[in-house]
Coordinates of C-alpha atoms in Angstrom, one line a residue:
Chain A
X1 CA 111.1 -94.2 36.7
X2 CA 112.2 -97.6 38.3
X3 CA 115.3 -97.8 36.0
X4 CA 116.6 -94.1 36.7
X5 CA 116.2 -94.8 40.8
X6 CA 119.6 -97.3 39.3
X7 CA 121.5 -94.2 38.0
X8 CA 124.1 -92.5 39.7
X9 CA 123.1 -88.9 40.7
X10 CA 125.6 -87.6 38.1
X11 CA 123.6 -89.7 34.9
X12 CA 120.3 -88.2 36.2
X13 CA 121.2 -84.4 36.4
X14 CA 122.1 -85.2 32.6
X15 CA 119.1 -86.8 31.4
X16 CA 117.5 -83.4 33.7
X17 CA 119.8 -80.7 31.3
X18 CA 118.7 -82.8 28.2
X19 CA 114.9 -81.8 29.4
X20 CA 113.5 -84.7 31.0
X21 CA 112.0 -82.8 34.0
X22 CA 110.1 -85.7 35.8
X23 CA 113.9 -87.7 36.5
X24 CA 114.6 -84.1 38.8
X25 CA 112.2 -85.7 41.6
X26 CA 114.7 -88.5 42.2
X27 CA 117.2 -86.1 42.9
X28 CA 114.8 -84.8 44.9
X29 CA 113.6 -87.6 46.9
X30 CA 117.6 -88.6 47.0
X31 CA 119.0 -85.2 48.7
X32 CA 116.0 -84.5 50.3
X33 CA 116.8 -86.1 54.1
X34 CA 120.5 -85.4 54.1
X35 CA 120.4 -81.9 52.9
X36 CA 117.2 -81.6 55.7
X37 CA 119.8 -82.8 58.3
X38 CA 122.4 -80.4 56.9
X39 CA 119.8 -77.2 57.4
X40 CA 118.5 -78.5 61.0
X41 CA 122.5 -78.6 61.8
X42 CA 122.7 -74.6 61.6
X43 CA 119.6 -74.2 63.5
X44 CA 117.0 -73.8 60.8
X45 CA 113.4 -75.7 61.9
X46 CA 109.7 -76.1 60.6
X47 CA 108.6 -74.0 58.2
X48 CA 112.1 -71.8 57.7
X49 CA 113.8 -75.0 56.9
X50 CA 110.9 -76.1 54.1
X51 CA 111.2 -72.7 52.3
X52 CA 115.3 -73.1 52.6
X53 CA 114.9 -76.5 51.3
X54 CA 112.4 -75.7 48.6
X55 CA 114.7 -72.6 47.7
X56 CA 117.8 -74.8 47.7
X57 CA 115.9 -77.5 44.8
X58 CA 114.6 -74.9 42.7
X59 CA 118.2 -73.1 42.5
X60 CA 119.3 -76.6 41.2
X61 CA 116.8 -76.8 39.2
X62 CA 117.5 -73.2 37.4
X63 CA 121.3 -73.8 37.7
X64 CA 121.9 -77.3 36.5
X65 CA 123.1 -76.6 33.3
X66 CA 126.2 -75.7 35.0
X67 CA 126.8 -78.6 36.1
X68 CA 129.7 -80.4 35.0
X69 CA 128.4 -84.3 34.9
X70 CA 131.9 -85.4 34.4
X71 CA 132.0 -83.9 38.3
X72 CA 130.7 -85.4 41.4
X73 CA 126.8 -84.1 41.6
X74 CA 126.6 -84.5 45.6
X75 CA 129.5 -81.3 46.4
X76 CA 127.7 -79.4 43.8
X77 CA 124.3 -79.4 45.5
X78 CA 125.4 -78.8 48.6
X79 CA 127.5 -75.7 47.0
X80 CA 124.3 -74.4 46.9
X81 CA 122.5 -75.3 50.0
X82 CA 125.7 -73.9 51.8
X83 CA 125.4 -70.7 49.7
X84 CA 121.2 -70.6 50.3
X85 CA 122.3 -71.6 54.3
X86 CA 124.3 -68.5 54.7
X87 CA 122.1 -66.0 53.0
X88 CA 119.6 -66.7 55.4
X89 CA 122.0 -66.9 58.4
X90 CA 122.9 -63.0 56.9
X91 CA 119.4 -62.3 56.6
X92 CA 118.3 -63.2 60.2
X93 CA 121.3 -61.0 61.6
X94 CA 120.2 -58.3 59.0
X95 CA 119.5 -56.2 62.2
X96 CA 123.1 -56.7 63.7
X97 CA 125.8 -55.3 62.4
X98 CA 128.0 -57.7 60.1
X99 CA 131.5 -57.2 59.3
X100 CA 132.2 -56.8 55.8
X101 CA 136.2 -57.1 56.5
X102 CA 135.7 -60.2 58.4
X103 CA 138.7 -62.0 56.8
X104 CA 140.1 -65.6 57.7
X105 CA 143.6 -65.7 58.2
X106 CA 142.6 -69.9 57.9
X107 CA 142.5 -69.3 54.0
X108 CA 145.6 -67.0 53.5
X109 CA 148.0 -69.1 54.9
X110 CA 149.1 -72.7 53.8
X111 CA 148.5 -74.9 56.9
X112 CA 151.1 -78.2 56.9
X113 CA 149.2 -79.9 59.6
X114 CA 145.9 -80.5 57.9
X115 CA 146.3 -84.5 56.2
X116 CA 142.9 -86.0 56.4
X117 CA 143.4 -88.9 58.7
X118 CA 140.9 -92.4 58.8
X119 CA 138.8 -91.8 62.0
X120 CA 137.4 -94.8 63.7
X121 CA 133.6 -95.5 64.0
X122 CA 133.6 -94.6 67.3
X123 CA 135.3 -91.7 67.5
X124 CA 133.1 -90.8 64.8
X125 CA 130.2 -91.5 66.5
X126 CA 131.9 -89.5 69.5
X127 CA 131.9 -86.3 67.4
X128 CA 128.5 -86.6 66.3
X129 CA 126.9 -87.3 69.8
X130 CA 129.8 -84.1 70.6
X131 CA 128.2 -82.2 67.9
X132 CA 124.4 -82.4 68.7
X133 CA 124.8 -81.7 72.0
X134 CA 127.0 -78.4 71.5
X135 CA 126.6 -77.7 68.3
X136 CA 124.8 -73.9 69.4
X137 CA 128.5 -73.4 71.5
X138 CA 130.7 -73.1 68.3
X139 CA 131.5 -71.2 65.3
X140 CA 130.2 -71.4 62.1
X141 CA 133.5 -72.0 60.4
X142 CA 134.0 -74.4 62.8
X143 CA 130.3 -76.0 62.7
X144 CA 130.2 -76.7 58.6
X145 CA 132.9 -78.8 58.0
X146 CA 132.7 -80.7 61.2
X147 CA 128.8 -81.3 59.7
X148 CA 129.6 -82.4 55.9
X149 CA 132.9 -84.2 57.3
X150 CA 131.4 -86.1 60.4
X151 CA 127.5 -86.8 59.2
X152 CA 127.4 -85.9 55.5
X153 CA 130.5 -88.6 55.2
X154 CA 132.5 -86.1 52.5
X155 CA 136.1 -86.2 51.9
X156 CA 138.3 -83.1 52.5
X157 CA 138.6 -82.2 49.0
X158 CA 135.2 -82.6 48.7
X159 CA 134.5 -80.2 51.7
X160 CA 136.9 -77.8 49.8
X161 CA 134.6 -77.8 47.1
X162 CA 131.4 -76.9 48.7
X163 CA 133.1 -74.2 50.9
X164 CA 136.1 -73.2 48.0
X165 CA 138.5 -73.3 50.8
X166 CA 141.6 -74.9 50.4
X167 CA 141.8 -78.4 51.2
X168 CA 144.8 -77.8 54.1
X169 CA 142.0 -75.0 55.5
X170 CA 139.5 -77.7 56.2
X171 CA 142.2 -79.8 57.8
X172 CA 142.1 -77.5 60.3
X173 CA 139.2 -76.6 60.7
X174 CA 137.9 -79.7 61.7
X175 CA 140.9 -80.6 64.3
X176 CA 140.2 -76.9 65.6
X177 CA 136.2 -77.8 65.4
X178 CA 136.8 -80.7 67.1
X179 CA 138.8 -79.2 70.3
X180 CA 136.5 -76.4 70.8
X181 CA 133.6 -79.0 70.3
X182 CA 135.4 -80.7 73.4
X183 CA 136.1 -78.1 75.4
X184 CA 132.4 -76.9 74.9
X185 CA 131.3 -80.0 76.0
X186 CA 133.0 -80.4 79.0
Chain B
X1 CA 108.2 -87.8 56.9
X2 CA 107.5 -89.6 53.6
X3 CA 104.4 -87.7 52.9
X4 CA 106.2 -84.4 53.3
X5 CA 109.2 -85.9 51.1
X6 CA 106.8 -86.8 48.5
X7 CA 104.4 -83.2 48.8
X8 CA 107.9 -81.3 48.2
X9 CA 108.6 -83.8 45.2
X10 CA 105.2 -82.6 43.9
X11 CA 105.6 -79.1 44.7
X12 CA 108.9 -78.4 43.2
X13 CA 107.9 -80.6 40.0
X14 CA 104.5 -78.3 39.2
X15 CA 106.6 -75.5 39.9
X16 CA 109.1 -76.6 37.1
X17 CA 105.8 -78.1 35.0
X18 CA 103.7 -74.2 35.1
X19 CA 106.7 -73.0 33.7
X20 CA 107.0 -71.1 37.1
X21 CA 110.9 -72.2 37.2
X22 CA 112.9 -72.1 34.2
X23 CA 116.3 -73.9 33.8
X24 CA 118.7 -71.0 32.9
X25 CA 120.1 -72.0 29.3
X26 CA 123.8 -73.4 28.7
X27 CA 124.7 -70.4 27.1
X28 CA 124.1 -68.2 29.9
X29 CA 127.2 -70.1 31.6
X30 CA 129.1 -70.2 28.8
X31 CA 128.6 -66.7 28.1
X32 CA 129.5 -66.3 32.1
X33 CA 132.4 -68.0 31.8
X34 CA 133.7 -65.8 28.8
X35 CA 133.2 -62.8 30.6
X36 CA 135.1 -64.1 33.1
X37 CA 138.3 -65.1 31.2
X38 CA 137.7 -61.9 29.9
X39 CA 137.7 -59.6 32.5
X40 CA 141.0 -61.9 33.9
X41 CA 142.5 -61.2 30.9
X42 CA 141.7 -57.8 30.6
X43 CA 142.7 -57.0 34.8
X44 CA 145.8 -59.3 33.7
X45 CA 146.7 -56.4 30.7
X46 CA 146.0 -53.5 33.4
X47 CA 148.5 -55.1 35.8
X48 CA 151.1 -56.1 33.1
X49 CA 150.7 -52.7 32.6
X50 CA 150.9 -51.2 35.7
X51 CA 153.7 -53.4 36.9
X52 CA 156.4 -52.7 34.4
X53 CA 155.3 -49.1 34.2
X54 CA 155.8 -48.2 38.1
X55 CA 159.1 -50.5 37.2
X56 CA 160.4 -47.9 34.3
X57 CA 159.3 -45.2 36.3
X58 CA 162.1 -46.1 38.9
X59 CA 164.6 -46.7 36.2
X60 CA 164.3 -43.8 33.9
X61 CA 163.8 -41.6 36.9
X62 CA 167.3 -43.1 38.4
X63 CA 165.0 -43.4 41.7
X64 CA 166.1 -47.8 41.1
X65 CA 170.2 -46.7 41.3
X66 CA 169.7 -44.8 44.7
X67 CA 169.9 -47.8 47.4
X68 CA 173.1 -48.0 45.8
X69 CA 174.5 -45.0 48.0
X70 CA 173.7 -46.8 51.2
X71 CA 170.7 -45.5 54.0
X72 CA 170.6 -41.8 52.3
X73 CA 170.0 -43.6 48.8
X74 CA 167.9 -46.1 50.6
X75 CA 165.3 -43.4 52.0
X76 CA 165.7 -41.6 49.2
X77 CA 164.2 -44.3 47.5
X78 CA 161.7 -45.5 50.0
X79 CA 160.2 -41.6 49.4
X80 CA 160.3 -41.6 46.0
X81 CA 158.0 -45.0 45.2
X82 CA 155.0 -44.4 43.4
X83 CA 152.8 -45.3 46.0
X84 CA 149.8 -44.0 44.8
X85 CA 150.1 -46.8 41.9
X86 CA 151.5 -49.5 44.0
X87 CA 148.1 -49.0 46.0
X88 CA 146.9 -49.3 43.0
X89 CA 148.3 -52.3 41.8
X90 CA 147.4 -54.0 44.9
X91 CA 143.8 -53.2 44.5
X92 CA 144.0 -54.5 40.3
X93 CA 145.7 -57.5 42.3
X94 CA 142.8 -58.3 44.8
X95 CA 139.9 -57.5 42.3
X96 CA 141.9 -60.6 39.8
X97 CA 142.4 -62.8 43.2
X98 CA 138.8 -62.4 43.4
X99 CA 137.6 -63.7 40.0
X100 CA 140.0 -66.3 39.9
X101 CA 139.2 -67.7 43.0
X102 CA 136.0 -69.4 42.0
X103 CA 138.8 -71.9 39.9
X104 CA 138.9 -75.0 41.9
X105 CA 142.9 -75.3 40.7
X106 CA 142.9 -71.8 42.8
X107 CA 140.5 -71.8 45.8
X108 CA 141.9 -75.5 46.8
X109 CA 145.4 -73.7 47.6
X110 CA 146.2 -71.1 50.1
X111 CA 145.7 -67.1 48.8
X112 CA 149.0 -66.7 49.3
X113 CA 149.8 -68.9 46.9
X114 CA 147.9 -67.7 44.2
X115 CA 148.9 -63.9 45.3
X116 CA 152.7 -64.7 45.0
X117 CA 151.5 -67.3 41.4
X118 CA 150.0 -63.8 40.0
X119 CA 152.3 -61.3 40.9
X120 CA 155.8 -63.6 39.8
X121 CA 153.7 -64.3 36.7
X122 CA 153.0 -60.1 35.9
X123 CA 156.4 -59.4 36.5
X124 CA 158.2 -62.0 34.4
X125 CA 155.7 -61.1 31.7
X126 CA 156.8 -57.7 32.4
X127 CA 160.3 -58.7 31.8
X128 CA 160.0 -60.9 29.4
X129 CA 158.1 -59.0 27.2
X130 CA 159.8 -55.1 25.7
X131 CA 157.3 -53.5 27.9
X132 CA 160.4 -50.9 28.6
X133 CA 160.7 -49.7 25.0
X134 CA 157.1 -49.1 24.5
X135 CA 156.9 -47.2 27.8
X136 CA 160.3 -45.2 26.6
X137 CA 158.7 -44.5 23.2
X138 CA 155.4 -42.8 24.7
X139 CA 157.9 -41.1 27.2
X140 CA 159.0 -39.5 24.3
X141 CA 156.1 -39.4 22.0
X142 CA 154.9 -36.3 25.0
X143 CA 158.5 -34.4 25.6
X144 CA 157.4 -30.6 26.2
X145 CA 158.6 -28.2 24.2
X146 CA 160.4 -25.4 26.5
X147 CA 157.7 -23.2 28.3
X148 CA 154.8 -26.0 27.9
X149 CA 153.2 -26.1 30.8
X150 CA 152.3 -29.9 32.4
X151 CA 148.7 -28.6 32.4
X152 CA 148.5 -28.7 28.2
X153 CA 149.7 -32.4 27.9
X154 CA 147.0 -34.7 27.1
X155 CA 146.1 -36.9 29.9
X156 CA 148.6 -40.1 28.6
X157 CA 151.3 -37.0 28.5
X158 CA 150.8 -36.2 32.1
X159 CA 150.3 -39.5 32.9
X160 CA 153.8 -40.7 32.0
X161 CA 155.4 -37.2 32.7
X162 CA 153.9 -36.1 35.5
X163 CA 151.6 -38.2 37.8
X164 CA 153.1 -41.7 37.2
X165 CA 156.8 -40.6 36.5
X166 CA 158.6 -40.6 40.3
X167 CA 159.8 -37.4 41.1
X168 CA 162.3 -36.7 43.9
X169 CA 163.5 -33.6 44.4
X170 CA 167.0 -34.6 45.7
X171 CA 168.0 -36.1 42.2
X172 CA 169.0 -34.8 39.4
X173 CA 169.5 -36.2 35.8
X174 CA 171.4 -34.2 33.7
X175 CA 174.0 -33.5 31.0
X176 CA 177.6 -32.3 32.2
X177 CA 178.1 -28.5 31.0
X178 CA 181.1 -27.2 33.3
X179 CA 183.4 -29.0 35.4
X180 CA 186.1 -27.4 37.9
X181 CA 187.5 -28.8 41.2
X182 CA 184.7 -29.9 43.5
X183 CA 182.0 -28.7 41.3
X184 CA 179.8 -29.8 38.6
X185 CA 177.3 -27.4 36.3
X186 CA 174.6 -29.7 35.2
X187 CA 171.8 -28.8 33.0
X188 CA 168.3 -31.0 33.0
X189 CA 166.5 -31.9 30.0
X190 CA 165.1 -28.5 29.7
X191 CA 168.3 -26.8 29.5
X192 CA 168.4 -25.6 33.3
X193 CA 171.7 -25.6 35.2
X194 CA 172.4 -26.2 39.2
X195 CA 175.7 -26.4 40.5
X196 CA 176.6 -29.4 42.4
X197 CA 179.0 -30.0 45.0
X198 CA 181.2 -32.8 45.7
X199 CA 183.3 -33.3 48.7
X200 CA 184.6 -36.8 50.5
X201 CA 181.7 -38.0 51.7
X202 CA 180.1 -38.3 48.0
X203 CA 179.6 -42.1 46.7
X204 CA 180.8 -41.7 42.9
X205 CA 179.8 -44.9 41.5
X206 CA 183.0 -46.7 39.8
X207 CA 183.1 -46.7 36.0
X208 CA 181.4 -42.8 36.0
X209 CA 183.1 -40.3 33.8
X210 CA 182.4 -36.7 34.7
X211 CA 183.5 -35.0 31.7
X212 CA 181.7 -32.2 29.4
X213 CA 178.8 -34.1 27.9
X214 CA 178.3 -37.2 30.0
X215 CA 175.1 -37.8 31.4
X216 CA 174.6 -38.3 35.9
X217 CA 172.7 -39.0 37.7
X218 CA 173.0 -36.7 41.1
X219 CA 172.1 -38.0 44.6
X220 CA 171.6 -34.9 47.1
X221 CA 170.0 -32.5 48.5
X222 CA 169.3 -29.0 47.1
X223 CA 169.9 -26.0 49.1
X224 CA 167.8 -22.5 49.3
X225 CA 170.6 -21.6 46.7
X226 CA 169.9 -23.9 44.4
X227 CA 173.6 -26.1 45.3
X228 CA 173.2 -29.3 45.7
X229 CA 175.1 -31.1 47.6
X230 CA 176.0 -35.2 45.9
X231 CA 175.8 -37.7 48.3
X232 CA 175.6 -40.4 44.8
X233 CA 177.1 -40.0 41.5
X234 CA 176.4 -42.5 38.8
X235 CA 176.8 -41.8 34.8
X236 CA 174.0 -42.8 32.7
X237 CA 175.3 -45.2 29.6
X238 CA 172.5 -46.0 28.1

């Protein structure tokens, strides 16, 4: 067990599709804090959050055969914790009406402002204290990338990946996340 | 916090070790994954399809020639588009946007660009490939016989004669049968005649014979008496 805690996550889910079940709990114990923080993000707590999180391993679990270990493992998982995260946001408005047409002019268009700029530490540490404290205040398509981007430390494409969006669409996002975060705020 | 880590560890791992979770097999992905080439493919076909039949429509109708006789030829056209299959088309075109989509060459770029990729890809297909002469020979393979009624086609029949095939009722494509000064006799493929009149405001595209036997095209609207009067001319050559 010692020797697989070396492995990147990628070498583990492959030793998991070849049937060695036990190596699944280090992905387990690897994902289980940051994907934890990724739930609490959208407002998910106690004993909602456990069954999301236990939902979100086991779907791993049954799915990882489709994983594509020449891939990175860490977008992939959290493919499926966003996908798990907004079932149950759909499920707890089940009793409000939700807009089937609710389309995203964000994903249509191509965007030519959206190149994924080096933030410092502090202004990274800005957004984050920015995002706890108003993070009820804004939208969700504002709210997910701002998370994976500012405390789940992804790149854009990466981002793109766990929300197939284009990569330009996440561009904005953020810079539009980040305004309203501000004006929120203040 | 560790202890909770590690009694989630444990409780997903029995889960998996009671057989209560199964890992869903590599061919159940693979398989997914060939149905979903396959059903591209297949919506790929139906658009092909689609595309260069709305596209022979226009042009065996003549309903293509008429923004050639300026804002009269342009509504004239406008009215005469098959919207019911560019509607469609568009729906055949979402439904393929959608299963491509989960492609990470596709989702990574705008829709737009994919929507414009798809539809400049069906319609140099359609161009490329002799889409027009199979279309023409089915056209033909279901020519009624004088007196058949539309009704008695079988369905491809009515499709290509009736519901898909564009037609306006202020054109006419017929064969020259009488000529004199100002006026044309024209009889249609089923042997009808209507007079058609010219006069200076008529657009008679150049190169267009109007002698006994030459095939127009006629731009106009008909009368209660069955005249019509050309705003268009064009002969047919081919």
């Amino acid at each position: 067990m010692q020797e697989t805690e070396q492995l990147v996550d990628e070498k583990i889910a492959e030793l998991v599709q070849n049937g060695n079940v036990d190596v699944f709990g280090v992905l387990v114990e690897r994902y289980e804090s940051k994907l934890s923080r990724y739930i609490n993000k959208f407002l998910f707590y106690g004993d909602e959050a456990e069954d999301l999180l236990q939902d979100i391993f086991i779907k791993t679990y049954i799915n990882i055969k489709s994983f594509d270990t020449k891939q990175k493992f860490s977008p992939w998982i959290y493919r499926i914790a966003h996908n798990e995260l907004i079932n149950a946001i759909k499920k707890r408005k089940s009793n409000k009406s939700i807009n089937f047409f609710d389309f995203d002019m964000d994903v249509l268009l191509p965007h030519p402002i959206a190149n994924e700029t080096a933030d410092g530490e502090m202004e990274r540490k800005e957004i984050r204290e920015l995002l706890d404290k108003g993070l009820r205040e804004i939208d969700l398509k504002y709210k997910e990338p701002l998370v994976l981007y500012y405390f789940e430390d992804m790149s854009y494409a990466e981002i793109a990946d766990v929300l197939k969006i284009p990569t330009s669409t996440v561009g904005v996002r953020i810079k539009r996340g980040r305004e309203a975060l501000r004006k929120v705020v203040k | 916090m560790e202890e909770k880590k590690e009694q989630l560890n444990k409780e997903i791992l029995s889960q998996i070790k009671e057989g209560k979770v199964e890992m869903k097999s590599r061919w159940f992905f693979v398989l997914r994954t060939l149905l979903g080439i396959l059903g591209v493919f297949l919506l790929s076909l139906c658009l092909i399809f689609l595309v260069s039949f709305i596209l022979f429509g226009l042009r065996k109708s003549g309903v293509a020639l008429a923004p050639g006789f300026g804002p009269q030829g342009f509504i004239l056209f406008a009215m005469s588009l098959p919207w019911m299959l560019i509607l469609i088309t568009a729906a055949f075109l979402a439904v393929l946007e959608i299963l491509i989509r989960k492609y990470s060459f596709v989702y990574k770029k705008p829709i737009l660009y994919s929507l414009i990729g798809v539809f400049v890809a069906t319609t140099l297909i359609t161009l490329l490939l002799p889409s027009f002469s199979l279309h023409n020979s089915i056209f033909r393979a279901y020519q009624p016989e004088v007196g058949d009624r539309e009704a008695d086609m079988p369905p491809i029949g009515r499709f290509y004669r009736g519901f898909g095939m564009p037609h306006p009722s202020d054109l006419l494509r017929g064969v020259v049968v009488d000529f004199s000064t100002g006026t044309l006799v024209i009889a249609n493929e089923n042997g009808v005649t209507s007079s058609v009149i010219l006069n200076d405001f008529t657009k008679i595209f150049p190169g267009t014979d109007m002698g006994i036997g030459d095939e127009l095209l006629i731009f106009g609207p008909r009368s209660t008496s069955g005249i019509i009067r050309a705003f268009g001319i064009r002969e047919i050559r081919d």
